[in-house]
Amino acid sequence: MLDSVLADFPRLTRLLDREGGALSGGEQQLLSLARSLMGDPSLLLLDEPTEGIQPSIIEEMAETLGLIRERRGLAVLLVE
């Protein structure tokens, strides 16, 4: 499952040797999203996942969520 999640979030691959607290806010949000997918859920609930992060990471997160939703048949409830 880890390989699958890292394939969805390639930005995190180079950060595997760092602790979560040493990551930027956007990287921490991506890590949090990736961790939530490790259990292979059928429903993902997200509360303001893009608050306070840079626009490029918001775009990356939106694209990745769309791909994951289609590929895994994942239902996503997102509150902004």
Short mmCIF file of N, CA, C and O in Angstrom, two decimals:
data_model
loop_
_atom_site.label_atom_id
_atom_site.label_comp_id
_atom_site.label_asym_id
_atom_site.label_seq_id
_atom_site.Cartn_x
_atom_site.Cartn_y
_atom_site.Cartn_z
N MET A 1 0.83 -1.18 0.00
CA MET A 1 0.00 0.00 0.00
C MET A 1 0.88 1.26 0.00
O MET A 1 0.52 2.24 -0.62
N LEU A 2 2.00 1.22 0.68
CA LEU A 2 2.89 2.38 0.73
C LEU A 2 3.34 2.77 -0.66
O LEU A 2 3.33 3.96 -1.01
N ASP A 3 3.71 1.81 -1.50
CA ASP A 3 4.16 2.12 -2.85
C ASP A 3 3.06 2.79 -3.65
O ASP A 3 3.32 3.72 -4.41
N SER A 4 1.84 2.34 -3.48
CA SER A 4 0.70 2.93 -4.19
C SER A 4 0.47 4.38 -3.76
O SER A 4 0.25 5.25 -4.60
N VAL A 5 0.53 4.62 -2.46
CA VAL A 5 0.32 5.98 -1.95
C VAL A 5 1.47 6.89 -2.38
O VAL A 5 1.24 8.04 -2.78
N LEU A 6 2.69 6.40 -2.34
CA LEU A 6 3.82 7.22 -2.79
C LEU A 6 3.75 7.50 -4.29
O LEU A 6 4.18 8.56 -4.74
N ALA A 7 3.19 6.58 -5.05
CA ALA A 7 2.99 6.83 -6.48
C ALA A 7 1.98 7.96 -6.68
O ALA A 7 2.12 8.76 -7.62
N ASP A 8 1.00 8.06 -5.79
CA ASP A 8 0.02 9.14 -5.87
C ASP A 8 0.60 10.47 -5.40
O ASP A 8 0.16 11.53 -5.85
N PHE A 9 1.56 10.42 -4.51
CA PHE A 9 2.17 11.63 -3.94
C PHE A 9 3.69 11.58 -4.10
O PHE A 9 4.43 11.44 -3.12
N PRO A 10 4.19 11.68 -5.33
CA PRO A 10 5.64 11.54 -5.55
C PRO A 10 6.47 12.58 -4.82
O PRO A 10 7.63 12.32 -4.48
N ARG A 11 5.90 13.72 -4.52
CA ARG A 11 6.62 14.76 -3.77
C ARG A 11 7.07 14.25 -2.41
O ARG A 11 8.11 14.65 -1.88
N LEU A 12 6.33 13.31 -1.83
CA LEU A 12 6.66 12.79 -0.50
C LEU A 12 7.80 11.79 -0.51
O LEU A 12 8.44 11.57 0.51
N THR A 13 8.07 11.18 -1.65
CA THR A 13 9.11 10.16 -1.73
C THR A 13 10.46 10.69 -1.27
O THR A 13 11.16 10.03 -0.50
N ARG A 14 10.80 11.88 -1.70
CA ARG A 14 12.11 12.45 -1.32
C ARG A 14 12.14 12.94 0.12
O ARG A 14 13.19 13.31 0.65
N LEU A 15 11.00 12.92 0.79
CA LEU A 15 10.92 13.42 2.17
C LEU A 15 10.80 12.31 3.21
O LEU A 15 10.60 12.57 4.38
N LEU A 16 10.93 11.07 2.79
CA LEU A 16 10.72 9.94 3.69
C LEU A 16 11.67 9.91 4.88
O LEU A 16 11.34 9.35 5.92
N ASP A 17 12.83 10.52 4.75
CA ASP A 17 13.80 10.49 5.85
C ASP A 17 13.59 11.63 6.85
O ASP A 17 14.31 11.73 7.82
N ARG A 18 12.60 12.48 6.61
CA ARG A 18 12.34 13.63 7.50
C ARG A 18 11.12 13.37 8.37
O ARG A 18 10.20 12.67 7.98
N GLU A 19 11.12 13.97 9.54
CA GLU A 19 9.96 13.87 10.42
C GLU A 19 8.89 14.83 9.94
O GLU A 19 9.18 15.87 9.33
N GLY A 20 7.64 14.49 10.21
CA GLY A 20 6.52 15.31 9.75
C GLY A 20 6.61 16.76 10.19
O GLY A 20 6.25 17.67 9.44
N GLY A 21 7.09 17.00 11.40
CA GLY A 21 7.19 18.37 11.91
C GLY A 21 8.22 19.21 11.19
O GLY A 21 8.21 20.44 11.29
N ALA A 22 9.12 18.57 10.44
CA ALA A 22 10.16 19.30 9.71
C ALA A 22 9.70 19.67 8.30
O ALA A 22 10.45 20.30 7.57
N LEU A 23 8.49 19.28 7.94
CA LEU A 23 7.98 19.57 6.60
C LEU A 23 7.27 20.92 6.58
O LEU A 23 6.83 21.42 7.61
N SER A 24 7.14 21.48 5.38
CA SER A 24 6.38 22.73 5.24
C SER A 24 4.90 22.44 5.49
O SER A 24 4.47 21.28 5.51
N GLY A 25 4.11 23.48 5.64
CA GLY A 25 2.68 23.30 5.89
C GLY A 25 2.00 22.53 4.78
O GLY A 25 1.18 21.64 5.03
N GLY A 26 2.33 22.84 3.53
CA GLY A 26 1.74 22.13 2.40
C GLY A 26 2.17 20.68 2.35
O GLY A 26 1.36 19.79 2.06
N GLU A 27 3.43 20.44 2.64
CA GLU A 27 3.93 19.05 2.66
C GLU A 27 3.27 18.26 3.79
O GLU A 27 2.97 17.08 3.63
N GLN A 28 3.03 18.92 4.92
CA GLN A 28 2.34 18.26 6.02
C GLN A 28 0.91 17.89 5.63
O GLN A 28 0.41 16.82 6.00
N GLN A 29 0.25 18.77 4.88
CA GLN A 29 -1.10 18.47 4.43
C GLN A 29 -1.10 17.28 3.47
O GLN A 29 -1.98 16.41 3.54
N LEU A 30 -0.13 17.25 2.55
CA LEU A 30 -0.02 16.11 1.64
C LEU A 30 0.25 14.83 2.41
O LEU A 30 -0.33 13.78 2.11
N LEU A 31 1.12 14.91 3.41
CA LEU A 31 1.43 13.74 4.24
C LEU A 31 0.18 13.26 4.98
O LEU A 31 -0.09 12.06 5.02
N SER A 32 -0.57 14.18 5.51
CA SER A 32 -1.80 13.82 6.21
C SER A 32 -2.78 13.13 5.27
O SER A 32 -3.40 12.11 5.64
N LEU A 33 -2.92 13.65 4.07
CA LEU A 33 -3.80 13.03 3.09
C LEU A 33 -3.30 11.64 2.70
O LEU A 33 -4.07 10.68 2.64
N ALA A 34 -1.99 11.53 2.49
CA ALA A 34 -1.40 10.23 2.13
C ALA A 34 -1.61 9.21 3.26
O ALA A 34 -1.95 8.06 3.00
N ARG A 35 -1.42 9.64 4.49
CA ARG A 35 -1.61 8.73 5.64
C ARG A 35 -3.05 8.25 5.72
O ARG A 35 -3.31 7.10 6.06
N SER A 36 -3.99 9.13 5.40
CA SER A 36 -5.40 8.73 5.48
C SER A 36 -5.74 7.68 4.43
O SER A 36 -6.69 6.92 4.60
N LEU A 37 -4.98 7.62 3.36
CA LEU A 37 -5.24 6.65 2.29
C LEU A 37 -4.57 5.30 2.54
O LEU A 37 -4.86 4.33 1.84
N MET A 38 -3.70 5.22 3.53
CA MET A 38 -2.99 3.96 3.81
C MET A 38 -3.93 2.83 4.22
O MET A 38 -3.64 1.68 3.98
N GLY A 39 -5.06 3.17 4.80
CA GLY A 39 -6.02 2.13 5.20
C GLY A 39 -6.98 1.74 4.10
O GLY A 39 -7.91 0.98 4.33
N ASP A 40 -6.77 2.25 2.89
CA ASP A 40 -7.61 1.95 1.72
C ASP A 40 -9.09 2.20 2.02
O ASP A 40 -9.92 1.30 1.89
N PRO A 41 -9.44 3.44 2.42
CA PRO A 41 -10.83 3.73 2.77
C PRO A 41 -11.74 3.78 1.54
O PRO A 41 -11.27 3.95 0.41
N SER A 42 -13.02 3.66 1.76
CA SER A 42 -13.99 3.84 0.67
C SER A 42 -14.57 5.25 0.71
O SER A 42 -15.16 5.71 -0.26
N LEU A 43 -14.41 5.94 1.85
CA LEU A 43 -14.89 7.31 2.02
C LEU A 43 -13.79 8.13 2.68
O LEU A 43 -13.20 7.69 3.67
N LEU A 44 -13.54 9.30 2.14
CA LEU A 44 -12.52 10.18 2.69
C LEU A 44 -13.19 11.50 3.07
O LEU A 44 -13.82 12.15 2.23
N LEU A 45 -13.10 11.88 4.34
CA LEU A 45 -13.67 13.13 4.83
C LEU A 45 -12.53 14.12 5.04
O LEU A 45 -11.60 13.83 5.80
N LEU A 46 -12.61 15.28 4.40
CA LEU A 46 -11.55 16.28 4.49
C LEU A 46 -12.13 17.61 4.95
O LEU A 46 -13.07 18.13 4.36
N ASP A 47 -11.58 18.16 6.01
CA ASP A 47 -12.01 19.44 6.54
C ASP A 47 -10.94 20.49 6.28
O ASP A 47 -9.88 20.47 6.90
N GLU A 48 -11.19 21.36 5.33
CA GLU A 48 -10.29 22.45 4.96
C GLU A 48 -8.85 21.99 4.73
O GLU A 48 -7.91 22.50 5.34
N PRO A 49 -8.65 21.03 3.84
CA PRO A 49 -7.29 20.52 3.62
C PRO A 49 -6.35 21.51 2.95
O PRO A 49 -5.14 21.31 2.99
N THR A 50 -6.89 22.57 2.37
CA THR A 50 -6.02 23.51 1.65
C THR A 50 -5.81 24.83 2.39
O THR A 50 -5.18 25.73 1.85
N GLU A 51 -6.29 24.92 3.60
CA GLU A 51 -6.17 26.18 4.33
C GLU A 51 -4.71 26.51 4.63
O GLU A 51 -3.97 25.71 5.21
N GLY A 52 -4.30 27.69 4.22
CA GLY A 52 -2.98 28.19 4.54
C GLY A 52 -1.83 27.59 3.76
O GLY A 52 -0.68 27.75 4.16
N ILE A 53 -2.09 26.91 2.65
CA ILE A 53 -0.98 26.36 1.87
C ILE A 53 -0.91 27.05 0.51
O ILE A 53 -1.88 27.63 0.04
N GLN A 54 0.24 26.98 -0.09
CA GLN A 54 0.48 27.70 -1.34
C GLN A 54 -0.35 27.13 -2.49
O GLN A 54 -0.64 25.94 -2.52
N PRO A 55 -0.72 28.00 -3.44
CA PRO A 55 -1.60 27.59 -4.54
C PRO A 55 -1.10 26.40 -5.36
O PRO A 55 -1.89 25.58 -5.80
N SER A 56 0.20 26.27 -5.55
CA SER A 56 0.71 25.16 -6.36
C SER A 56 0.43 23.81 -5.69
O SER A 56 0.12 22.83 -6.36
N ILE A 57 0.49 23.77 -4.37
CA ILE A 57 0.20 22.52 -3.66
C ILE A 57 -1.30 22.27 -3.65
O ILE A 57 -1.74 21.12 -3.74
N ILE A 58 -2.10 23.34 -3.60
CA ILE A 58 -3.55 23.18 -3.68
C ILE A 58 -3.93 22.54 -5.01
O ILE A 58 -4.73 21.60 -5.06
N GLU A 59 -3.34 23.02 -6.09
CA GLU A 59 -3.60 22.45 -7.42
C GLU A 59 -3.18 20.99 -7.47
O GLU A 59 -3.90 20.14 -7.99
N GLU A 60 -2.00 20.70 -6.95
CA GLU A 60 -1.49 19.32 -6.93
C GLU A 60 -2.44 18.42 -6.14
O GLU A 60 -2.77 17.31 -6.56
N MET A 61 -2.90 18.90 -5.00
CA MET A 61 -3.78 18.12 -4.15
C MET A 61 -5.12 17.86 -4.86
O MET A 61 -5.63 16.74 -4.83
N ALA A 62 -5.66 18.87 -5.51
CA ALA A 62 -6.94 18.72 -6.22
C ALA A 62 -6.82 17.70 -7.35
O ALA A 62 -7.68 16.83 -7.51
N GLU A 63 -5.75 17.80 -8.12
CA GLU A 63 -5.52 16.85 -9.22
C GLU A 63 -5.36 15.42 -8.69
O GLU A 63 -5.94 14.48 -9.22
N THR A 64 -4.57 15.29 -7.64
CA THR A 64 -4.32 13.97 -7.06
C THR A 64 -5.60 13.37 -6.50
O THR A 64 -5.88 12.19 -6.71
N LEU A 65 -6.38 14.18 -5.80
CA LEU A 65 -7.65 13.67 -5.25
C LEU A 65 -8.58 13.21 -6.36
O LEU A 65 -9.25 12.18 -6.23
N GLY A 66 -8.64 13.96 -7.45
CA GLY A 66 -9.48 13.56 -8.58
C GLY A 66 -9.04 12.24 -9.17
O GLY A 66 -9.87 11.35 -9.44
N LEU A 67 -7.75 12.07 -9.35
CA LEU A 67 -7.22 10.81 -9.89
C LEU A 67 -7.47 9.64 -8.95
O LEU A 67 -7.87 8.56 -9.38
N ILE A 68 -7.23 9.85 -7.67
CA ILE A 68 -7.44 8.79 -6.68
C ILE A 68 -8.92 8.41 -6.63
O ILE A 68 -9.26 7.23 -6.57
N ARG A 69 -9.78 9.41 -6.66
CA ARG A 69 -11.22 9.16 -6.61
C ARG A 69 -11.66 8.28 -7.78
O ARG A 69 -12.38 7.32 -7.61
N GLU A 70 -11.18 8.59 -8.96
CA GLU A 70 -11.53 7.81 -10.14
C GLU A 70 -10.93 6.41 -10.11
O GLU A 70 -11.61 5.42 -10.37
N ARG A 71 -9.65 6.33 -9.79
CA ARG A 71 -8.93 5.06 -9.84
C ARG A 71 -9.39 4.07 -8.76
O ARG A 71 -9.53 2.89 -9.01
N ARG A 72 -9.63 4.58 -7.57
CA ARG A 72 -9.99 3.70 -6.44
C ARG A 72 -11.50 3.61 -6.20
O ARG A 72 -11.93 2.85 -5.34
N GLY A 73 -12.27 4.45 -6.90
CA GLY A 73 -13.70 4.47 -6.63
C GLY A 73 -13.99 5.06 -5.25
O GLY A 73 -14.93 4.66 -4.58
N LEU A 74 -13.17 6.00 -4.84
CA LEU A 74 -13.22 6.59 -3.52
C LEU A 74 -14.24 7.73 -3.48
O LEU A 74 -14.24 8.58 -4.36
N ALA A 75 -15.11 7.74 -2.49
CA ALA A 75 -16.03 8.86 -2.27
C ALA A 75 -15.29 9.89 -1.42
O ALA A 75 -14.62 9.53 -0.45
N VAL A 76 -15.41 11.16 -1.79
CA VAL A 76 -14.71 12.23 -1.07
C VAL A 76 -15.72 13.29 -0.65
O VAL A 76 -16.48 13.79 -1.48
N LEU A 77 -15.74 13.61 0.63
CA LEU A 77 -16.53 14.71 1.16
C LEU A 77 -15.53 15.76 1.62
O LEU A 77 -14.75 15.53 2.54
N LEU A 78 -15.54 16.91 0.95
CA LEU A 78 -14.56 17.95 1.21
C LEU A 78 -15.28 19.22 1.66
O LEU A 78 -16.23 19.67 0.99
N VAL A 79 -14.87 19.77 2.78
CA VAL A 79 -15.43 21.00 3.30
C VAL A 79 -14.33 22.06 3.26
O VAL A 79 -13.24 21.86 3.78
N GLU A 80 -14.63 23.18 2.62
CA GLU A 80 -13.68 24.29 2.57
C GLU A 80 -14.25 25.49 3.26
O GLU A 80 -15.38 25.82 3.15
#
